Amino acid sequence: MSLHADARAVLSAWTAPDLRQEELRRLYLEHLDTHENGMWRACLPGHITASSAVISADGRHAVLTLHRVHRMWLQTGGHCEPEDTSLAGAVLREATEESGIRGLTLLPGGPLRLDRHPVPCGGGSFHLDVQYAVLAPPDAVLVRDPDESADLGWFPVDDLPEPTDEVTRSLVRAAAEAVAAHREASAVEG
C-alpha cells in the first residue's frame, strides 16, 4: 500500500471527535482525492504532514522542540518522506529524529486531531497535519540534533513553555488524556 493510500485509509476510518475535526477530515480526504501528490511538500495547494505529542511514560510530561525558524515550542513532526510507507511510520520517524528518543511507541487508536495551517513552503501553502500521541519509554533520554531544532525539552503537560500556540497546547492536552485513558484501560485488563 502506498503512503497516499494509507493516509486515505486512516482518515476514512477515523472518527472525528467534533464537527470542526470532521470538516477537516473531509477536507483532507478531498485533498487526497484531488492531488495524487498530496502527501509531498511539492504539492503547493497543501500537503499532508505527520506530527505527535511525545508523552512521558508517567503521562506527566511532553517533549517540545524549539523550532529554528518560528522560534516557538512545538510538537514533533513534519513532512512525509519517500521512504515512509504509513502515516504511523512517518510520525514515529519524525518523533525519533526530533527527540532522539529510541523505543517510542504510537498510542493505539489512530490520530487524535487534525490541524490545517498556512506555511511558507513553495512560497505559500498549507500543512494538513495529522496529529498522534506517542509514548516514550520509562528510560527515555532526549538527544537534540542541532539540524532538527534550536532546543528540546521535557515540560509538564499542564505548564508548557512560551512561546507556543493553541494547536500545540490542545494536542498535548489530548495526548495526555489519551495516555491516561490507555494506562487506565491497560491496568484494568492486566
PDB file of N, CA, C and O in Angstrom, residues 3-42:
ATOM      1  N   LEU A   3       1.860   5.315   0.604  1.00  0.00           N
ATOM      2  CA  LEU A   3       1.623   6.263   1.687  1.00  0.00           C
ATOM      3  C   LEU A   3       0.320   7.017   1.451  1.00  0.00           C
ATOM      4  O   LEU A   3      -0.458   7.241   2.384  1.00  0.00           O
ATOM      5  N   HIS A   4       0.073   7.413   0.214  1.00  0.00           N
ATOM      6  CA  HIS A   4      -1.167   8.107  -0.143  1.00  0.00           C
ATOM      7  C   HIS A   4      -2.372   7.232   0.219  1.00  0.00           C
ATOM      8  O   HIS A   4      -3.329   7.709   0.847  1.00  0.00           O
ATOM      9  N   ALA A   5      -2.338   5.954  -0.157  1.00  0.00           N
ATOM     10  CA  ALA A   5      -3.439   5.030   0.136  1.00  0.00           C
ATOM     11  C   ALA A   5      -3.586   4.813   1.642  1.00  0.00           C
ATOM     12  O   ALA A   5      -4.711   4.734   2.159  1.00  0.00           O
ATOM     13  N   ASP A   6      -2.455   4.717   2.352  1.00  0.00           N
ATOM     14  CA  ASP A   6      -2.508   4.545   3.801  1.00  0.00           C
ATOM     15  C   ASP A   6      -3.169   5.767   4.450  1.00  0.00           C
ATOM     16  O   ASP A   6      -4.039   5.611   5.319  1.00  0.00           O
ATOM     17  N   ALA A   7      -2.759   6.968   4.036  1.00  0.00           N
ATOM     18  CA  ALA A   7      -3.352   8.184   4.609  1.00  0.00           C
ATOM     19  C   ALA A   7      -4.846   8.224   4.345  1.00  0.00           C
ATOM     20  O   ALA A   7      -5.645   8.571   5.228  1.00  0.00           O
ATOM     21  N   ARG A   8      -5.240   7.851   3.142  1.00  0.00           N
ATOM     22  CA  ARG A   8      -6.665   7.851   2.809  1.00  0.00           C
ATOM     23  C   ARG A   8      -7.421   6.833   3.680  1.00  0.00           C
ATOM     24  O   ARG A   8      -8.502   7.124   4.182  1.00  0.00           O
ATOM     25  N   ALA A   9      -6.837   5.655   3.875  1.00  0.00           N
ATOM     26  CA  ALA A   9      -7.479   4.624   4.709  1.00  0.00           C
ATOM     27  C   ALA A   9      -7.571   5.078   6.160  1.00  0.00           C
ATOM     28  O   ALA A   9      -8.615   4.903   6.812  1.00  0.00           O
ATOM     29  N   VAL A  10      -6.507   5.671   6.694  1.00  0.00           N
ATOM     30  CA  VAL A  10      -6.504   6.152   8.079  1.00  0.00           C
ATOM     31  C   VAL A  10      -7.576   7.211   8.271  1.00  0.00           C
ATOM     32  O   VAL A  10      -8.368   7.160   9.219  1.00  0.00           O
ATOM     33  N   LEU A  11      -7.617   8.184   7.382  1.00  0.00           N
ATOM     34  CA  LEU A  11      -8.584   9.271   7.516  1.00  0.00           C
ATOM     35  C   LEU A  11     -10.015   8.807   7.263  1.00  0.00           C
ATOM     36  O   LEU A  11     -10.953   9.320   7.877  1.00  0.00           O
ATOM     37  N   SER A  12     -10.200   7.838   6.384  1.00  0.00           N
ATOM     38  CA  SER A  12     -11.546   7.292   6.129  1.00  0.00           C
ATOM     39  C   SER A  12     -12.083   6.555   7.352  1.00  0.00           C
ATOM     40  O   SER A  12     -13.275   6.622   7.654  1.00  0.00           O
ATOM     41  N   ALA A  13     -11.203   5.862   8.063  1.00  0.00           N
ATOM     42  CA  ALA A  13     -11.620   5.062   9.222  1.00  0.00           C
ATOM     43  C   ALA A  13     -11.718   5.881  10.507  1.00  0.00           C
ATOM     44  O   ALA A  13     -12.367   5.440  11.466  1.00  0.00           O
ATOM     45  N   TRP A  14     -11.108   7.058  10.544  1.00  0.00           N
ATOM     46  CA  TRP A  14     -11.032   7.858  11.774  1.00  0.00           C
ATOM     47  C   TRP A  14     -12.369   8.491  12.115  1.00  0.00           C
ATOM     48  O   TRP A  14     -13.032   9.067  11.263  1.00  0.00           O
ATOM     49  N   THR A  15     -12.744   8.402  13.384  1.00  0.00           N
ATOM     50  CA  THR A  15     -13.944   9.067  13.880  1.00  0.00           C
ATOM     51  C   THR A  15     -13.524  10.370  14.531  1.00  0.00           C
ATOM     52  O   THR A  15     -12.855  10.370  15.572  1.00  0.00           O
ATOM     53  N   ALA A  16     -13.924  11.466  13.912  1.00  0.00           N
ATOM     54  CA  ALA A  16     -13.564  12.791  14.425  1.00  0.00           C
ATOM     55  C   ALA A  16     -14.285  13.058  15.736  1.00  0.00           C
ATOM     56  O   ALA A  16     -15.451  12.679  15.891  1.00  0.00           O
ATOM     57  N   PRO A  17     -13.627  13.734  16.694  1.00  0.00           N
ATOM     58  CA  PRO A  17     -14.244  13.985  17.995  1.00  0.00           C
ATOM     59  C   PRO A  17     -15.272  15.121  18.013  1.00  0.00           C
ATOM     60  O   PRO A  17     -16.030  15.244  18.960  1.00  0.00           O
ATOM     61  N   ASP A  18     -15.293  15.951  16.955  1.00  0.00           N
ATOM     62  CA  ASP A  18     -16.265  17.053  16.923  1.00  0.00           C
ATOM     63  C   ASP A  18     -16.481  17.491  15.474  1.00  0.00           C
ATOM     64  O   ASP A  18     -15.813  17.002  14.550  1.00  0.00           O
ATOM     65  N   LEU A  19     -17.415  18.431  15.289  1.00  0.00           N
ATOM     66  CA  LEU A  19     -17.792  18.864  13.944  1.00  0.00           C
ATOM     67  C   LEU A  19     -16.624  19.522  13.207  1.00  0.00           C
ATOM     68  O   LEU A  19     -16.410  19.258  12.017  1.00  0.00           O
ATOM     69  N   ARG A  20     -15.847  20.360  13.858  1.00  0.00           N
ATOM     70  CA  ARG A  20     -14.714  21.023  13.190  1.00  0.00           C
ATOM     71  C   ARG A  20     -13.692  19.994  12.719  1.00  0.00           C
ATOM     72  O   ARG A  20     -13.169  20.087  11.609  1.00  0.00           O
ATOM     73  N   GLN A  21     -13.411  19.002  13.548  1.00  0.00           N
ATOM     74  CA  GLN A  21     -12.468  17.955  13.153  1.00  0.00           C
ATOM     75  C   GLN A  21     -13.039  17.121  12.005  1.00  0.00           C
ATOM     76  O   GLN A  21     -12.308  16.714  11.109  1.00  0.00           O
ATOM     77  N   GLU A  22     -14.349  16.892  11.996  1.00  0.00           N
ATOM     78  CA  GLU A  22     -14.984  16.164  10.892  1.00  0.00           C
ATOM     79  C   GLU A  22     -14.868  16.959   9.591  1.00  0.00           C
ATOM     80  O   GLU A  22     -14.609  16.389   8.534  1.00  0.00           O
ATOM     81  N   GLU A  23     -15.030  18.271   9.670  1.00  0.00           N
ATOM     82  CA  GLU A  23     -14.872  19.112   8.477  1.00  0.00           C
ATOM     83  C   GLU A  23     -13.447  19.002   7.933  1.00  0.00           C
ATOM     84  O   GLU A  23     -13.253  18.897   6.717  1.00  0.00           O
ATOM     85  N   LEU A  24     -12.470  19.015   8.827  1.00  0.00           N
ATOM     86  CA  LEU A  24     -11.080  18.869   8.399  1.00  0.00           C
ATOM     87  C   LEU A  24     -10.827  17.488   7.805  1.00  0.00           C
ATOM     88  O   LEU A  24     -10.147  17.360   6.784  1.00  0.00           O
ATOM     89  N   ARG A  25     -11.383  16.462   8.427  1.00  0.00           N
ATOM     90  CA  ARG A  25     -11.213  15.091   7.911  1.00  0.00           C
ATOM     91  C   ARG A  25     -11.711  15.012   6.474  1.00  0.00           C
ATOM     92  O   ARG A  25     -11.028  14.484   5.590  1.00  0.00           O
ATOM     93  N   ARG A  26     -12.869  15.568   6.225  1.00  0.00           N
ATOM     94  CA  ARG A  26     -13.432  15.550   4.864  1.00  0.00           C
ATOM     95  C   ARG A  26     -12.577  16.378   3.897  1.00  0.00           C
ATOM     96  O   ARG A  26     -12.367  15.971   2.759  1.00  0.00           O
ATOM     97  N   LEU A  27     -12.097  17.518   4.358  1.00  0.00           N
ATOM     98  CA  LEU A  27     -11.225  18.357   3.532  1.00  0.00           C
ATOM     99  C   LEU A  27      -9.942  17.602   3.162  1.00  0.00           C
ATOM    100  O   LEU A  27      -9.502  17.644   2.010  1.00  0.00           O
ATOM    101  N   TYR A  28      -9.360  16.900   4.122  1.00  0.00           N
ATOM    102  CA  TYR A  28      -8.144  16.116   3.862  1.00  0.00           C
ATOM    103  C   TYR A  28      -8.414  15.023   2.822  1.00  0.00           C
ATOM    104  O   TYR A  28      -7.607  14.802   1.927  1.00  0.00           O
ATOM    105  N   LEU A  29      -9.553  14.338   2.967  1.00  0.00           N
ATOM    106  CA  LEU A  29      -9.887  13.284   2.003  1.00  0.00           C
ATOM    107  C   LEU A  29     -10.110  13.868   0.608  1.00  0.00           C
ATOM    108  O   LEU A  29      -9.653  13.292  -0.388  1.00  0.00           O
ATOM    109  N   GLU A  30     -10.780  15.009   0.521  1.00  0.00           N
ATOM    110  CA  GLU A  30     -10.954  15.678  -0.780  1.00  0.00           C
ATOM    111  C   GLU A  30      -9.604  16.057  -1.369  1.00  0.00           C
ATOM    112  O   GLU A  30      -9.378  15.907  -2.575  1.00  0.00           O
ATOM    113  N   HIS A  31      -8.715  16.544  -0.518  1.00  0.00           N
ATOM    114  CA  HIS A  31      -7.372  16.905  -0.962  1.00  0.00           C
ATOM    115  C   HIS A  31      -6.668  15.679  -1.564  1.00  0.00           C
ATOM    116  O   HIS A  31      -6.081  15.765  -2.653  1.00  0.00           O
ATOM    117  N   LEU A  32      -6.722  14.557  -0.870  1.00  0.00           N
ATOM    118  CA  LEU A  32      -6.069  13.347  -1.366  1.00  0.00           C
ATOM    119  C   LEU A  32      -6.718  12.851  -2.648  1.00  0.00           C
ATOM    120  O   LEU A  32      -6.029  12.351  -3.550  1.00  0.00           O
ATOM    121  N   ASP A  33      -8.045  12.985  -2.766  1.00  0.00           N
ATOM    122  CA  ASP A  33      -8.736  12.565  -3.988  1.00  0.00           C
ATOM    123  C   ASP A  33      -8.367  13.454  -5.178  1.00  0.00           C
ATOM    124  O   ASP A  33      -8.332  12.999  -6.314  1.00  0.00           O
ATOM    125  N   THR A  34      -8.076  14.711  -4.904  1.00  0.00           N
ATOM    126  CA  THR A  34      -7.782  15.687  -5.951  1.00  0.00           C
ATOM    127  C   THR A  34      -6.309  15.718  -6.342  1.00  0.00           C
ATOM    128  O   THR A  34      -5.975  15.998  -7.496  1.00  0.00           O
ATOM    129  N   HIS A  35      -5.425  15.439  -5.378  1.00  0.00           N
ATOM    130  CA  HIS A  35      -3.987  15.584  -5.610  1.00  0.00           C
ATOM    131  C   HIS A  35      -3.253  14.265  -5.390  1.00  0.00           C
ATOM    132  O   HIS A  35      -3.060  13.845  -4.250  1.00  0.00           O
ATOM    133  N   GLU A  36      -2.840  13.668  -6.477  1.00  0.00           N
ATOM    134  CA  GLU A  36      -2.078  12.421  -6.394  1.00  0.00           C
ATOM    135  C   GLU A  36      -0.788  12.611  -5.600  1.00  0.00           C
ATOM    136  O   GLU A  36      -0.311  11.691  -4.946  1.00  0.00           O
ATOM    137  N   ASN A  37      -0.233  13.824  -5.629  1.00  0.00           N
ATOM    138  CA  ASN A  37       0.998  14.131  -4.901  1.00  0.00           C
ATOM    139  C   ASN A  37       0.700  14.845  -3.573  1.00  0.00           C
ATOM    140  O   ASN A  37       1.571  15.506  -3.007  1.00  0.00           O
ATOM    141  N   GLY A  38      -0.496  14.680  -3.055  1.00  0.00           N
ATOM    142  CA  GLY A  38      -0.945  15.401  -1.871  1.00  0.00           C
ATOM    143  C   GLY A  38      -0.214  15.090  -0.579  1.00  0.00           C
ATOM    144  O   GLY A  38      -0.432  15.767   0.431  1.00  0.00           O
ATOM    145  N   MET A  39       0.667  14.100  -0.592  1.00  0.00           N
ATOM    146  CA  MET A  39       1.461  13.761   0.595  1.00  0.00           C
ATOM    147  C   MET A  39       2.784  14.506   0.631  1.00  0.00           C
ATOM    148  O   MET A  39       3.464  14.492   1.645  1.00  0.00           O
ATOM    149  N   TRP A  40       3.152  15.158  -0.459  1.00  0.00           N
ATOM    150  CA  TRP A  40       4.504  15.670  -0.605  1.00  0.00           C
ATOM    151  C   TRP A  40       4.572  17.189  -0.564  1.00  0.00           C
ATOM    152  O   TRP A  40       3.681  17.883  -1.034  1.00  0.00           O
ATOM    153  N   ARG A  41       5.662  17.692  -0.061  1.00  0.00           N
ATOM    154  CA  ARG A  41       5.935  19.125   0.059  1.00  0.00           C
ATOM    155  C   ARG A  41       5.745  19.849  -1.274  1.00  0.00           C
ATOM    156  O   ARG A  41       5.377  21.012  -1.305  1.00  0.00           O
ATOM    157  N   ALA A  42       5.984  19.185  -2.384  1.00  0.00           N
ATOM    158  CA  ALA A  42       5.844  19.803  -3.706  1.00  0.00           C
ATOM    159  C   ALA A  42       4.394  20.131  -4.060  1.00  0.00           C
ATOM    160  O   ALA A  42       4.154  20.911  -4.985  1.00  0.00           O
TER     161      ALA A  42
END
